């Protein structure tokens, strides 16, 4: 790490106006530089990791971002009250809000970021395109769309984009001219809703492109340097999943063009602080400038890994009117870095977000992990789903990928679904390893998203880990016959049979325990066939030796192969981890709780009385709770309703009929 | 301030734990020829038992088992497996009842002790595949023994019932005494011992009183029925034509008659209801929990296979059994220098303190007096008693008689008969003659009796018995002044000896329910632990009063 040049206006106390991993990460550098930190937190985040990472923290209240981290006025007031002299916005929330940046500056605080004007100009994609064109940066033509009009002469395929915002909102792909009008209208409506600005423009769609971005940083003395490029092509619905530096999929010529272009663009506006210039590089080598992100990026650690620089440190230096302590010539790229985003979403179920309490948070390996979560943290639905960034730096791309895959394979987040399996599959996938990673990579590789992790005998070892963990905790809980050998029988007919839910699939185990051995049958036990005789037993038999056992681990030898399985027992759910990977298994309940057994044949009269109304007839499809009849008894009108969905097969009484208690009134058969 | 993070018993808190007794040494050499012969013989005997045990679930025959499964019904032991808590032990009692009798091994009911919702329960179920789950004379006996166990040990009773009633052609040996089971159920209820009956199938005639007398009843929908008279009898008696469901179906009993407290959707749901019922009982055992350190013996219990002599006429050291059964092999011997053929002392099994009496030979006056005193001492301290039988009888002969063997033997029998702490019998060898009584045998109402496969039981050894009869015959002949027909007498004596030999075996004994089961010797500690634990469901109160002592 380079030493820091003496700052002209040293920052002594920094307000970090963000949450999660980025707040933790900023605080780490600040503390190393001797800067005190003040954090903020929503009511939801009161016990979050980032609150512990700062020296002191100010409660903003609220749950949603709008109620908390977007309350710029409160944050500035808190910064002033706490004696801060600067605000670092992190990314997201207020990071690219020019008005907020202006208020920070107006309040006499240092804004750790580009100037409000730079944010304003570059934050508008249309304006930024003009700047790019003026600076000679390679880009494709764009067509601005006047409000309410539909442009013509657009070559297909094309992309309709919102001028403001990002993250794929207000964006539409158009393949034929007749789709254009709808796409423009929809994009404008979405942009208005999301960003309060309905301006949209149209640009040529580059398919099979690569997302290449250049990290730049400038100071207030007009110095702008780049810190190399990153490739972030692997995305899901415009959300980056894997980022790396340098790009393995572009030529040196392209690299020089984007690096020089990015610096030229930044210099043309006198860019101060850290920023990212994004390009799309087509399969044919076409380079298109996309936009400038006027903030620190999520994926900045890969640049830090290969350059050895601390981007937050550089940000703080230039923000406090220091000059850049490094020149372009000082910047060299060493090895290859890959970052993956571990998110609380399950790719196998369409990336459904997962929320709740993290019972165990374990990311092994000797690599950088930026996270705002730990064991015991809550994942709330109010903020984004990023759990952690795991960054691997190796001599080569292959080495970085292998080390990262190894770490993620045994990453275990208990209580929350993650995309870890998908990341492991991706890091070992041949197109990825060959750097064939256009932005359509995940669409081209559905098997990566569908990956369910460790398989075969490695998964069997995890299942057995669950079986023995469950057995261990059951025996420990037996307060009356805990002394007896597990599942002991003097007349044995079967072993201990259990059904496990393994990611939606049922796995059957039958266990007979010895003293420090066990026999396990794997697979469905024989059921009776049509004639009542048991079907052939085709289960796999495994012999297990129990080498070392505890409430949180099972060391077992399965047919001569040793495995150590770490286990977390959460009621009937057991979360297992071995060197081969992780898996969770849930013991299927032995009994189904049936609804109170309703009338077998239909509704009955509660009392002796008279039928005063009939509301159904034979052949009616009735639903549970539907009124069928009214019986007057003891001066009360009793409504007779269907106890379950069904088909009326017989109406046994008519208006005026006398009924006695318990009489079946209507026969309702299966629907 | 120091905190104990784990539940710590007083035992764990002490740096040096004080324990009952000191570890005994073992002189048994597992490499010796004798050990190996004993072990081989025991292995052979166990194989015979194991084969019988394996046959029990299939006594109904393949055809009826298949038919049962075809109806989507669980076999009785499958129901028990689904009922008890996962990974807990289940001790089946009298599994080979009926061996060597007219009734099949197991006699068509499964009885045992298992853990349901953390509560040790007595579980009994009928085997519908054998003659429709009907009662036979042996199953009545087995059921009555089970009710004894339920009452004395105060175990909640779970009845998994489906039965056609009495096996009608055999009603003479069933009907009159069979009524006791219903009396038992209501008396259990009076004692606060709950009974829960699930009707999986028919409960017919007298059998209808099984749910009728139970505290809780669960009827399985479309399966469970109960009626005093089935449709054929109703037609015969009152000329009513009625279907089973209307007459005594689960729905009818749940909605109309009120006999069914819970209507279960299916068999598993019935078992679920039982578990729920047991859960709400909030059952508390009345006996003290295990109070002693429960460390395993220093010597491998598997070596019990070679401890006992293959031939009951060859004595063996009873302490070799103690060191493989008692916690930490510890034993505090009482009066070691007096009456040394009855080895008495204190120890514990799985933490339950016990007083142990075991035979190292026959009983003389000293042994009898010592045993009587020891039993009184154990009653004073509410200590359960474990009797390890390897006894061929009391000493006979003029010296013994003149020394008061009857008078002293009477003390022992007075003590065992009036002792009120739980008694456990472990048959590790012979149990002959009055020795069986002195050691609190079956007739003295022990809580549990378990036998090793080498066990022999009779009024005396077959050879002695045949020899006695030989002498009696010769005396009779002499009295009548006739010549003894040696050939005929030899044939008679040999036949008698063979008969007694056969009628003395462990299988014969267990077949007649003189015990509660033959166990694998290696399982001794587990079985005694379960029996002791079950017995502690009831209070443990020693006797203070006895019959008049003949001093």
PDB file of C-alpha atoms in Angstrom, chain B residues 146-270:
ATOM      1  CA  UNK B 146     -48.434 -57.557  31.211  1.00  0.00           C
ATOM      2  CA  UNK B 147     -51.173 -55.948  33.270  1.00  0.00           C
ATOM      3  CA  UNK B 148     -49.203 -56.947  36.374  1.00  0.00           C
ATOM      4  CA  UNK B 149     -46.162 -55.182  34.979  1.00  0.00           C
ATOM      5  CA  UNK B 150     -48.246 -52.131  34.127  1.00  0.00           C
ATOM      6  CA  UNK B 151     -49.741 -51.939  37.607  1.00  0.00           C
ATOM      7  CA  UNK B 152     -46.659 -52.647  39.692  1.00  0.00           C
ATOM      8  CA  UNK B 153     -44.431 -50.320  37.710  1.00  0.00           C
ATOM      9  CA  UNK B 154     -47.133 -47.711  37.150  1.00  0.00           C
ATOM     10  CA  UNK B 155     -46.653 -47.421  33.401  1.00  0.00           C
ATOM     11  CA  UNK B 156     -49.162 -45.658  31.156  1.00  0.00           C
ATOM     12  CA  UNK B 157     -50.727 -48.344  28.990  1.00  0.00           C
ATOM     13  CA  UNK B 158     -51.147 -48.098  25.244  1.00  0.00           C
ATOM     14  CA  UNK B 159     -53.282 -50.754  23.578  1.00  0.00           C
ATOM     15  CA  UNK B 160     -53.089 -51.133  19.805  1.00  0.00           C
ATOM     16  CA  UNK B 161     -56.083 -53.307  19.322  1.00  0.00           C
ATOM     17  CA  UNK B 162     -57.796 -55.254  16.629  1.00  0.00           C
ATOM     18  CA  UNK B 163     -59.163 -58.590  17.545  1.00  0.00           C
ATOM     19  CA  UNK B 164     -61.905 -60.921  16.548  1.00  0.00           C
ATOM     20  CA  UNK B 165     -62.394 -61.665  20.270  1.00  0.00           C
ATOM     21  CA  UNK B 166     -61.893 -65.064  21.813  1.00  0.00           C
ATOM     22  CA  UNK B 167     -60.795 -67.937  19.627  1.00  0.00           C
ATOM     23  CA  UNK B 168     -64.220 -69.539  19.976  1.00  0.00           C
ATOM     24  CA  UNK B 169     -63.336 -73.226  19.651  1.00  0.00           C
ATOM     25  CA  UNK B 170     -60.914 -72.745  22.572  1.00  0.00           C
ATOM     26  CA  UNK B 171     -63.242 -70.715  24.729  1.00  0.00           C
ATOM     27  CA  UNK B 172     -63.070 -73.106  27.683  1.00  0.00           C
ATOM     28  CA  UNK B 173     -59.522 -72.032  28.424  1.00  0.00           C
ATOM     29  CA  UNK B 174     -60.230 -68.398  27.773  1.00  0.00           C
ATOM     30  CA  UNK B 175     -63.657 -67.250  28.730  1.00  0.00           C
ATOM     31  CA  UNK B 176     -63.849 -67.426  32.510  1.00  0.00           C
ATOM     32  CA  UNK B 177     -60.443 -66.025  33.428  1.00  0.00           C
ATOM     33  CA  UNK B 178     -60.309 -63.771  30.354  1.00  0.00           C
ATOM     34  CA  UNK B 179     -62.677 -61.316  32.017  1.00  0.00           C
ATOM     35  CA  UNK B 180     -59.883 -60.263  34.324  1.00  0.00           C
ATOM     36  CA  UNK B 181     -58.376 -58.029  31.676  1.00  0.00           C
ATOM     37  CA  UNK B 182     -61.331 -55.634  31.786  1.00  0.00           C
ATOM     38  CA  UNK B 183     -61.259 -55.583  35.559  1.00  0.00           C
ATOM     39  CA  UNK B 184     -57.564 -54.799  35.320  1.00  0.00           C
ATOM     40  CA  UNK B 185     -58.132 -51.865  32.982  1.00  0.00           C
ATOM     41  CA  UNK B 186     -60.575 -50.139  35.270  1.00  0.00           C
ATOM     42  CA  UNK B 187     -58.467 -50.869  38.344  1.00  0.00           C
ATOM     43  CA  UNK B 188     -55.464 -49.343  36.588  1.00  0.00           C
ATOM     44  CA  UNK B 189     -57.596 -46.311  35.945  1.00  0.00           C
ATOM     45  CA  UNK B 190     -58.545 -46.174  39.609  1.00  0.00           C
ATOM     46  CA  UNK B 191     -54.838 -46.239  40.478  1.00  0.00           C
ATOM     47  CA  UNK B 192     -54.246 -43.277  38.193  1.00  0.00           C
ATOM     48  CA  UNK B 193     -52.549 -45.331  35.515  1.00  0.00           C
ATOM     49  CA  UNK B 194     -53.998 -44.172  32.225  1.00  0.00           C
ATOM     50  CA  UNK B 195     -54.878 -46.537  29.419  1.00  0.00           C
ATOM     51  CA  UNK B 196     -55.138 -45.452  25.816  1.00  0.00           C
ATOM     52  CA  UNK B 197     -56.694 -47.821  23.328  1.00  0.00           C
ATOM     53  CA  UNK B 198     -56.565 -47.441  19.585  1.00  0.00           C
ATOM     54  CA  UNK B 199     -59.065 -49.468  17.610  1.00  0.00           C
ATOM     55  CA  UNK B 200     -57.344 -50.352  14.353  1.00  0.00           C
ATOM     56  CA  UNK B 201     -59.894 -53.020  13.509  1.00  0.00           C
ATOM     57  CA  UNK B 202     -62.620 -54.988  15.209  1.00  0.00           C
ATOM     58  CA  UNK B 203     -63.130 -54.992  18.988  1.00  0.00           C
ATOM     59  CA  UNK B 204     -65.757 -57.593  19.222  1.00  0.00           C
ATOM     60  CA  UNK B 205     -67.929 -58.940  22.013  1.00  0.00           C
ATOM     61  CA  UNK B 206     -65.987 -58.917  25.302  1.00  0.00           C
ATOM     62  CA  UNK B 207     -63.165 -57.286  23.377  1.00  0.00           C
ATOM     63  CA  UNK B 208     -65.361 -54.232  23.035  1.00  0.00           C
ATOM     64  CA  UNK B 209     -64.712 -53.636  26.716  1.00  0.00           C
ATOM     65  CA  UNK B 210     -61.059 -52.973  25.945  1.00  0.00           C
ATOM     66  CA  UNK B 211     -61.942 -49.554  24.555  1.00  0.00           C
ATOM     67  CA  UNK B 212     -64.873 -49.530  26.931  1.00  0.00           C
ATOM     68  CA  UNK B 213     -62.689 -49.696  30.024  1.00  0.00           C
ATOM     69  CA  UNK B 214     -59.897 -47.457  28.715  1.00  0.00           C
ATOM     70  CA  UNK B 215     -59.364 -43.881  29.834  1.00  0.00           C
ATOM     71  CA  UNK B 216     -58.863 -42.768  26.242  1.00  0.00           C
ATOM     72  CA  UNK B 217     -60.001 -44.288  22.985  1.00  0.00           C
ATOM     73  CA  UNK B 218     -58.983 -43.560  19.435  1.00  0.00           C
ATOM     74  CA  UNK B 219     -60.853 -45.150  16.553  1.00  0.00           C
ATOM     75  CA  UNK B 220     -59.373 -45.329  13.098  1.00  0.00           C
ATOM     76  CA  UNK B 221     -61.874 -44.137  10.555  1.00  0.00           C
ATOM     77  CA  UNK B 222     -63.447 -46.848   8.430  1.00  0.00           C
ATOM     78  CA  UNK B 223     -61.333 -49.443  10.219  1.00  0.00           C
ATOM     79  CA  UNK B 224     -61.994 -49.515  13.921  1.00  0.00           C
ATOM     80  CA  UNK B 225     -65.218 -51.106  15.061  1.00  0.00           C
ATOM     81  CA  UNK B 226     -66.625 -52.144  18.402  1.00  0.00           C
ATOM     82  CA  UNK B 227     -69.786 -54.031  19.126  1.00  0.00           C
ATOM     83  CA  UNK B 228     -70.927 -56.579  21.627  1.00  0.00           C
ATOM     84  CA  UNK B 229     -72.513 -58.630  18.921  1.00  0.00           C
ATOM     85  CA  UNK B 230     -71.498 -58.563  15.277  1.00  0.00           C
ATOM     86  CA  UNK B 231     -74.022 -58.462  12.417  1.00  0.00           C
ATOM     87  CA  UNK B 232     -74.445 -62.272  12.347  1.00  0.00           C
ATOM     88  CA  UNK B 233     -75.165 -62.422  16.081  1.00  0.00           C
ATOM     89  CA  UNK B 234     -77.532 -59.454  15.864  1.00  0.00           C
ATOM     90  CA  UNK B 235     -79.423 -61.230  13.113  1.00  0.00           C
ATOM     91  CA  UNK B 236     -79.556 -64.392  15.217  1.00  0.00           C
ATOM     92  CA  UNK B 237     -80.568 -62.663  18.418  1.00  0.00           C
ATOM     93  CA  UNK B 238     -83.025 -59.973  17.393  1.00  0.00           C
ATOM     94  CA  UNK B 239     -83.405 -60.476  13.647  1.00  0.00           C
ATOM     95  CA  UNK B 240     -82.010 -57.032  12.894  1.00  0.00           C
ATOM     96  CA  UNK B 241     -80.119 -56.689   9.638  1.00  0.00           C
ATOM     97  CA  UNK B 242     -77.467 -54.059  10.030  1.00  0.00           C
ATOM     98  CA  UNK B 243     -74.107 -53.178   8.494  1.00  0.00           C
ATOM     99  CA  UNK B 244     -70.909 -53.037  10.522  1.00  0.00           C
ATOM    100  CA  UNK B 245     -70.428 -49.288  10.266  1.00  0.00           C
ATOM    101  CA  UNK B 246     -73.898 -48.496  11.574  1.00  0.00           C
ATOM    102  CA  UNK B 247     -73.583 -51.135  14.264  1.00  0.00           C
ATOM    103  CA  UNK B 248     -70.205 -50.157  15.614  1.00  0.00           C
ATOM    104  CA  UNK B 249     -68.130 -48.150  13.173  1.00  0.00           C
ATOM    105  CA  UNK B 250     -65.554 -45.553  14.120  1.00  0.00           C
ATOM    106  CA  UNK B 251     -67.709 -42.685  12.880  1.00  0.00           C
ATOM    107  CA  UNK B 252     -70.708 -43.982  14.791  1.00  0.00           C
ATOM    108  CA  UNK B 253     -68.718 -44.287  18.016  1.00  0.00           C
ATOM    109  CA  UNK B 254     -67.142 -40.866  17.512  1.00  0.00           C
ATOM    110  CA  UNK B 255     -70.389 -39.081  16.707  1.00  0.00           C
ATOM    111  CA  UNK B 256     -73.194 -41.061  18.216  1.00  0.00           C
ATOM    112  CA  UNK B 257     -72.279 -43.523  20.957  1.00  0.00           C
ATOM    113  CA  UNK B 258     -69.347 -41.491  22.325  1.00  0.00           C
ATOM    114  CA  UNK B 259     -67.209 -44.584  22.800  1.00  0.00           C
ATOM    115  CA  UNK B 260     -64.501 -43.037  20.626  1.00  0.00           C
ATOM    116  CA  UNK B 261     -62.794 -39.959  22.012  1.00  0.00           C
ATOM    117  CA  UNK B 262     -60.727 -39.308  18.903  1.00  0.00           C
ATOM    118  CA  UNK B 263     -61.539 -40.172  15.315  1.00  0.00           C
ATOM    119  CA  UNK B 264     -58.292 -40.842  13.476  1.00  0.00           C
ATOM    120  CA  UNK B 265     -58.069 -40.329   9.733  1.00  0.00           C
ATOM    121  CA  UNK B 266     -55.871 -43.389   9.316  1.00  0.00           C
ATOM    122  CA  UNK B 267     -53.564 -45.692  11.238  1.00  0.00           C
ATOM    123  CA  UNK B 268     -50.725 -43.191  11.480  1.00  0.00           C
ATOM    124  CA  UNK B 269     -53.130 -40.522  12.605  1.00  0.00           C
ATOM    125  CA  UNK B 270     -54.286 -42.886  15.332  1.00  0.00           C
TER     126      UNK B 270
END
